[in-house]
PDB file of C-alpha atoms and ligand atoms in Angstrom:
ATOM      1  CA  UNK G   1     103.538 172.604 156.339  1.00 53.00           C
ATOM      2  CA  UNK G   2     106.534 173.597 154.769  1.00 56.00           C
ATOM      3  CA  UNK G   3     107.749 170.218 154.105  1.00 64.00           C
ATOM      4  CA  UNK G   4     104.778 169.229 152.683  1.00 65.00           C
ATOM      5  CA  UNK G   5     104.809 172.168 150.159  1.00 64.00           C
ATOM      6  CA  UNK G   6     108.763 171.156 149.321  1.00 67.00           C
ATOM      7  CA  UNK G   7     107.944 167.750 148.610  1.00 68.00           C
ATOM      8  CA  UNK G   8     104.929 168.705 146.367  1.00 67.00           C
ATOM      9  CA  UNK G   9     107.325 170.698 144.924  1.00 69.00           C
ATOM     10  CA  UNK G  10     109.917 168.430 144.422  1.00 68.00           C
ATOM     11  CA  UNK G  11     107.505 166.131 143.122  1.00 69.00           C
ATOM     12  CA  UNK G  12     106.201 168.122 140.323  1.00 71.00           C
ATOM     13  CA  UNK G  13     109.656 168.868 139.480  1.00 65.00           C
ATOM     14  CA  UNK G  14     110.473 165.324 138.854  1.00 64.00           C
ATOM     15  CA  UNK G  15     107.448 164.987 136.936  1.00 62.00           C
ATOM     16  CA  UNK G  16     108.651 167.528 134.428  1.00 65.00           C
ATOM     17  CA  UNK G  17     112.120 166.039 134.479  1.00 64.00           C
ATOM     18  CA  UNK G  18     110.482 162.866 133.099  1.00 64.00           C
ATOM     19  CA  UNK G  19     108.143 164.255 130.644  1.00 60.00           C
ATOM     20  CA  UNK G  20     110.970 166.063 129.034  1.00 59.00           C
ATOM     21  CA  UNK G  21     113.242 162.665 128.963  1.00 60.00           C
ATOM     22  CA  UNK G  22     110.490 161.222 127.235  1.00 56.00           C
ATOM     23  CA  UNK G  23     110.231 163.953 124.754  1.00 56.00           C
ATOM     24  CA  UNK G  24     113.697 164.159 123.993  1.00 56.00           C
ATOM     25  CA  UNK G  25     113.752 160.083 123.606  1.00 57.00           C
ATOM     26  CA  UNK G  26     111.008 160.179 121.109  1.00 56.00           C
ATOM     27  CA  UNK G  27     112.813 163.134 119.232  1.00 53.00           C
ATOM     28  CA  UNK G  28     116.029 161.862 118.994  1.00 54.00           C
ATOM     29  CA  UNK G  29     114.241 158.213 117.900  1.00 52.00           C
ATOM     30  CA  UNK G  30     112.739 159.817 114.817  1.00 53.00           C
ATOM     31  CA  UNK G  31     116.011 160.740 113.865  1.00 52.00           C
ATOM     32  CA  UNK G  32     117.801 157.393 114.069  1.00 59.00           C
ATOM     33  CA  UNK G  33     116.379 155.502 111.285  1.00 71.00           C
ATOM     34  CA  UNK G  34     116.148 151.446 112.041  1.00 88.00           C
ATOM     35  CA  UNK G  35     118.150 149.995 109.484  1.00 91.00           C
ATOM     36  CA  UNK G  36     115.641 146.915 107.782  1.00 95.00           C
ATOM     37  CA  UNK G  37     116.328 143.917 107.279  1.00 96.00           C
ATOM     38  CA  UNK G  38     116.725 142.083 103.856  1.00 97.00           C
ATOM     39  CA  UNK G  39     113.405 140.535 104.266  1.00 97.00           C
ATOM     40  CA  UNK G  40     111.733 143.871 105.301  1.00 96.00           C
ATOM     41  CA  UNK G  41     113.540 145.130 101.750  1.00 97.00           C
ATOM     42  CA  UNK G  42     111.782 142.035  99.767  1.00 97.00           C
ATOM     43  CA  UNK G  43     115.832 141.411  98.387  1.00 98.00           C
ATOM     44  CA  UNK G  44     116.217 138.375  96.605  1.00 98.00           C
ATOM     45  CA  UNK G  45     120.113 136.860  97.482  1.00 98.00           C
ATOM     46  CA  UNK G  46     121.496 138.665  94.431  1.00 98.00           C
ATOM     47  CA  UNK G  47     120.154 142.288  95.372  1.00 98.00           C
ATOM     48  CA  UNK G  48     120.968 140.891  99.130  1.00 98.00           C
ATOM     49  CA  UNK G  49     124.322 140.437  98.142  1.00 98.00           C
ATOM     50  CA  UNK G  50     124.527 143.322  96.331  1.00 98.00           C
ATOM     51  CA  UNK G  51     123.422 145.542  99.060  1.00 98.00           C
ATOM     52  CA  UNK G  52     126.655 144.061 101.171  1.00 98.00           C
ATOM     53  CA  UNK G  53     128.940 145.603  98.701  1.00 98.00           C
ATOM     54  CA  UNK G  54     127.284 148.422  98.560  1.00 98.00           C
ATOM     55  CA  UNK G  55     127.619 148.418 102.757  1.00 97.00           C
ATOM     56  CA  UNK G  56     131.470 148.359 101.787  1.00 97.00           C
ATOM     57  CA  UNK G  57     131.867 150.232  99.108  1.00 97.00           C
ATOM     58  CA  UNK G  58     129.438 153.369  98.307  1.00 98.00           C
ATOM     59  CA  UNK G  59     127.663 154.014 101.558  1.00 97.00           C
ATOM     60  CA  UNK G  60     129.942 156.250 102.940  1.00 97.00           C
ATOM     61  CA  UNK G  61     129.293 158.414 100.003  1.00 97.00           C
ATOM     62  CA  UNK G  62     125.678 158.023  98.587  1.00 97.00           C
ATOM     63  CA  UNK G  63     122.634 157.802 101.118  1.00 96.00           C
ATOM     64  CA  UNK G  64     120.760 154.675  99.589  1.00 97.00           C
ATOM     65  CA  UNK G  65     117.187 155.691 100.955  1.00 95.00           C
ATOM     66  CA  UNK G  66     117.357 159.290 100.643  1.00 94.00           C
ATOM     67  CA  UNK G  67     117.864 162.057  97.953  1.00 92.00           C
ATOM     68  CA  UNK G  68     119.874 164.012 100.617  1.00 93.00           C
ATOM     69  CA  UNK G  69     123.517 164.040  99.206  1.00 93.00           C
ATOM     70  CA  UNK G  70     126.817 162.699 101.540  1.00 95.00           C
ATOM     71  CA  UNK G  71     129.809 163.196  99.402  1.00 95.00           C
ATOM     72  CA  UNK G  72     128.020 162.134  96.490  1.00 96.00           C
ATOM     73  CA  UNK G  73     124.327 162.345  95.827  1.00 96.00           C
ATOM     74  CA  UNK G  74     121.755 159.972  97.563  1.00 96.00           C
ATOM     75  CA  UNK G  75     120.751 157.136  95.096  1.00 97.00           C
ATOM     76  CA  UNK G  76     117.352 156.873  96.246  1.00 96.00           C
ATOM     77  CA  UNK G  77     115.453 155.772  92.758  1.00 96.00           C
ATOM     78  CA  UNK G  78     117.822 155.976  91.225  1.00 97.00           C
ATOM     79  CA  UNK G  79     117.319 153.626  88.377  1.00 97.00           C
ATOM     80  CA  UNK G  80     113.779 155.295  88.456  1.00 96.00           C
ATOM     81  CA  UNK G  81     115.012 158.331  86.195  1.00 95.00           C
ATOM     82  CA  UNK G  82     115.933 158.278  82.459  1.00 97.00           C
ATOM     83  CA  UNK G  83     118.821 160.351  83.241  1.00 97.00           C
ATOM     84  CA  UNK G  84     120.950 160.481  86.029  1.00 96.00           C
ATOM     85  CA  UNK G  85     120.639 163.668  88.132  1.00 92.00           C
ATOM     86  CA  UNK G  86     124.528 164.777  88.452  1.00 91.00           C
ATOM     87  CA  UNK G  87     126.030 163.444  85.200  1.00 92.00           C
ATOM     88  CA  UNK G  88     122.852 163.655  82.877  1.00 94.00           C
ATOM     89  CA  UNK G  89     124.189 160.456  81.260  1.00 96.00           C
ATOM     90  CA  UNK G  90     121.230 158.050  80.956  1.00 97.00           C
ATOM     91  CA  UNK G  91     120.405 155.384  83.707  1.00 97.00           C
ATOM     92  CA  UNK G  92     120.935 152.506  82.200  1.00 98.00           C
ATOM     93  CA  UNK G  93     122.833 149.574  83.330  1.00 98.00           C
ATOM     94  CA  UNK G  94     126.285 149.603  80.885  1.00 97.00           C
ATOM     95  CA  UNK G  95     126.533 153.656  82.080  1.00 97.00           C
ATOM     96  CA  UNK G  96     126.285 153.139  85.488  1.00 98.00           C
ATOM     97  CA  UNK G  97     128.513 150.154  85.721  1.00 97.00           C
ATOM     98  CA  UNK G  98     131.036 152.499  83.604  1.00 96.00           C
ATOM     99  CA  UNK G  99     130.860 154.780  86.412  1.00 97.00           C
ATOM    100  CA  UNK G 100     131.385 152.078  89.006  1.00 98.00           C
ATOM    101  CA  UNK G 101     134.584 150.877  87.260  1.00 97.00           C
ATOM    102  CA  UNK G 102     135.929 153.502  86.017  1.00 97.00           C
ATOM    103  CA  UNK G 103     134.694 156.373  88.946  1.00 97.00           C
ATOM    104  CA  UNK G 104     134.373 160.013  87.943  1.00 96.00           C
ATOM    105  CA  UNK G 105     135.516 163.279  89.324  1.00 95.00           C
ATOM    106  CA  UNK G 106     135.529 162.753  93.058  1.00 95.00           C
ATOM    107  CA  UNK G 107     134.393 159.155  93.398  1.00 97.00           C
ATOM    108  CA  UNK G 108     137.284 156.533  92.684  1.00 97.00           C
ATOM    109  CA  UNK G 109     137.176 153.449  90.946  1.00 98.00           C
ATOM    110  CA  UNK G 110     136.357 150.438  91.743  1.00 98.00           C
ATOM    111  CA  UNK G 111     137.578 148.591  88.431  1.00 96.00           C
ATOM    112  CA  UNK G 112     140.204 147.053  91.121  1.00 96.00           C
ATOM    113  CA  UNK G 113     138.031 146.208  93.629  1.00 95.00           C
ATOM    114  CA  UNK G 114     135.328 144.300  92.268  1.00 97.00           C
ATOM    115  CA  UNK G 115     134.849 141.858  89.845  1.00 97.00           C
ATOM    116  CA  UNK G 116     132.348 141.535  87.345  1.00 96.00           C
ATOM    117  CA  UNK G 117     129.968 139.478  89.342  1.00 98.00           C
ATOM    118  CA  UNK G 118     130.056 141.869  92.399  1.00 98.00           C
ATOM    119  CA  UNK G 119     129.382 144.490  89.673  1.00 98.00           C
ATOM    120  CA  UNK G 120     126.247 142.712  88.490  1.00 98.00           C
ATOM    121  CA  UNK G 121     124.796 142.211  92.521  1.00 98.00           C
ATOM    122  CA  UNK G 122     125.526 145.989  93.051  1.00 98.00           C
ATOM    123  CA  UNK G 123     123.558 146.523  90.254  1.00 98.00           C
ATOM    124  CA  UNK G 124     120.519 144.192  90.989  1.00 98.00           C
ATOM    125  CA  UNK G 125     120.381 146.105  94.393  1.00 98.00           C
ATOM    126  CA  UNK G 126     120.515 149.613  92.841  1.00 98.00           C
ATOM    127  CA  UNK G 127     117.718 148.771  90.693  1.00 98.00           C
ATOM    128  CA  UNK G 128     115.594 147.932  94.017  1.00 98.00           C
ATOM    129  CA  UNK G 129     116.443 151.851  95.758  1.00 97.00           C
TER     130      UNK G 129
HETATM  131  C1  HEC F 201     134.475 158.723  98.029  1.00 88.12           C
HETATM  132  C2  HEC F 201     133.079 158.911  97.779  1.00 88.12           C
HETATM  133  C3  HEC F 201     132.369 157.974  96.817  1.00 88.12           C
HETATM  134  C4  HEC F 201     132.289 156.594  96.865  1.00 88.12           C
HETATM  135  C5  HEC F 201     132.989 155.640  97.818  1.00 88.12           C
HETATM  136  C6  HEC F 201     131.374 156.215  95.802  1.00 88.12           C
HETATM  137  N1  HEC F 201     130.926 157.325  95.145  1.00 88.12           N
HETATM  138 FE1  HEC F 201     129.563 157.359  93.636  1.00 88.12          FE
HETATM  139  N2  HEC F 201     129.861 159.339  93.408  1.00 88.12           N
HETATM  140  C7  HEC F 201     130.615 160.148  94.223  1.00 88.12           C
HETATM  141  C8  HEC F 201     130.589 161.498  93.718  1.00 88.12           C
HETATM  142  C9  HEC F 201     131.300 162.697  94.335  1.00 88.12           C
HETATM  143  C10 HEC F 201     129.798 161.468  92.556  1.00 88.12           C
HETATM  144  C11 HEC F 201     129.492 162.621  91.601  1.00 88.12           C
HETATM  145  C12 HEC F 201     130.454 162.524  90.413  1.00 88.12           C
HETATM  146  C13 HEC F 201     130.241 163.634  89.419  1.00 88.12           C
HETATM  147  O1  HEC F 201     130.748 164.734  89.670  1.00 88.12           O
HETATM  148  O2  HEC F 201     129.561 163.382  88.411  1.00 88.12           O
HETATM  149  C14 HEC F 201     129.338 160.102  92.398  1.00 88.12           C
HETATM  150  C15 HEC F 201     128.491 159.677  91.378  1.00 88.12           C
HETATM  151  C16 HEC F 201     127.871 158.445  91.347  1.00 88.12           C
HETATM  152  C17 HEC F 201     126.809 158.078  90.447  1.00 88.12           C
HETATM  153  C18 HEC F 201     126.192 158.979  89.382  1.00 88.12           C
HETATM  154  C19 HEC F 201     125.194 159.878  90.051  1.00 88.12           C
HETATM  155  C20 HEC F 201     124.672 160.955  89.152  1.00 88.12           C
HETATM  156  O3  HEC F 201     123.595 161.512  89.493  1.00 88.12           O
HETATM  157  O4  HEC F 201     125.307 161.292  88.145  1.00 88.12           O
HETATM  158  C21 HEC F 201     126.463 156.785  90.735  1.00 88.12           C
HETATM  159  C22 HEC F 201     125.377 155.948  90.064  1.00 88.12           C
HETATM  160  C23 HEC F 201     127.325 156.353  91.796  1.00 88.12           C
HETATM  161  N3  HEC F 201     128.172 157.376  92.155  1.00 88.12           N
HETATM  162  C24 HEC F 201     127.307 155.096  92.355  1.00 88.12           C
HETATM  163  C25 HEC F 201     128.251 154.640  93.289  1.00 88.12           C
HETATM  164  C26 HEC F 201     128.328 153.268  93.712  1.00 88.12           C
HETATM  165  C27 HEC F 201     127.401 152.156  93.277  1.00 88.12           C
HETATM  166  C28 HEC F 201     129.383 153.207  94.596  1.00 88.12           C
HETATM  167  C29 HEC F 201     129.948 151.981  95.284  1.00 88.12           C
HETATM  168  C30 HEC F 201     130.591 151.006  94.427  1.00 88.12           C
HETATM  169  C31 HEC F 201     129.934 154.560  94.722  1.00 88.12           C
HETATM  170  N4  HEC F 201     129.216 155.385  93.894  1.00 88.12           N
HETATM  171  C32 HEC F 201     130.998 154.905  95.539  1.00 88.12           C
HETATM  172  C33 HEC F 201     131.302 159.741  95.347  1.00 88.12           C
HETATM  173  C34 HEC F 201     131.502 158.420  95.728  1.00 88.12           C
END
């Protein structure tokens, strides 16, 4: 009798066990974003490319799909905007290239580390955030 009663017990136990692995699975899931593909993203190979760089070079610091800021603030539509949200200088192609090359206040510049063309596929994929 009292065996029986233990393994019932024992038994619901491990049913609770599982139900709160589950939970905690699907919580922690919602939290990892899947990164998408290209494809997923629609990217033609220019804003493909560009989105490599950008891999490299500014997403340690700017959260591409979010608003949320990192070290500097997410460019999620960015190029949607007239002006840009920190700086207030407008969102235009020449002044964010200007601030690619030549950096400003804590983000560095990248004048050295890419060329012109790797410029121009950055910018094709920032236009697609
Ligand atoms: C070390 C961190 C760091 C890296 C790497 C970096 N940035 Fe930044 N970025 C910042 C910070 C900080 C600011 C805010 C500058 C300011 O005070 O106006 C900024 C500002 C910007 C802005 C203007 C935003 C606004 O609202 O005014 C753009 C656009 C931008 N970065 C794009 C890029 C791109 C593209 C790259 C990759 C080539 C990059 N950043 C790499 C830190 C970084």
């Amino acid at each position: 009798m009292t065996d029986y009663a233990g393994a019932r017990g024992r038994a619901r136990w491990l049913v609770a066990a599982a139900i709160g692995t589950l939970g905690l699975a699907m919580i922690s899931g919602c939290n990892v974003e899947r990164r998408k593909s290209d494809a997923e993203l629609g990217l033609n190979p220019q804003q493909a490319a560009g989105r490599r760089i950008y891999d490299q070079s500014c997403d340690r610091c700017h959260e591409p799909y979010s608003t949320r800021g990192k070290k500097g603030p997410g460019l999620k539509g960015v190029f949607q905007h007239k002006y840009l949200r920190l700086s207030g200088l407008p969102t235009n192609d020449d002044r964010v290239s200007d601030i690619i090359r030549l950096g400003r206040n804590e983000m560095p510049a990248f004048s050295q580390t890419l060329n012109q063309q790797q410029i121009d596929d950055l910018l094709a994929y920032l236009h697609t955030l």
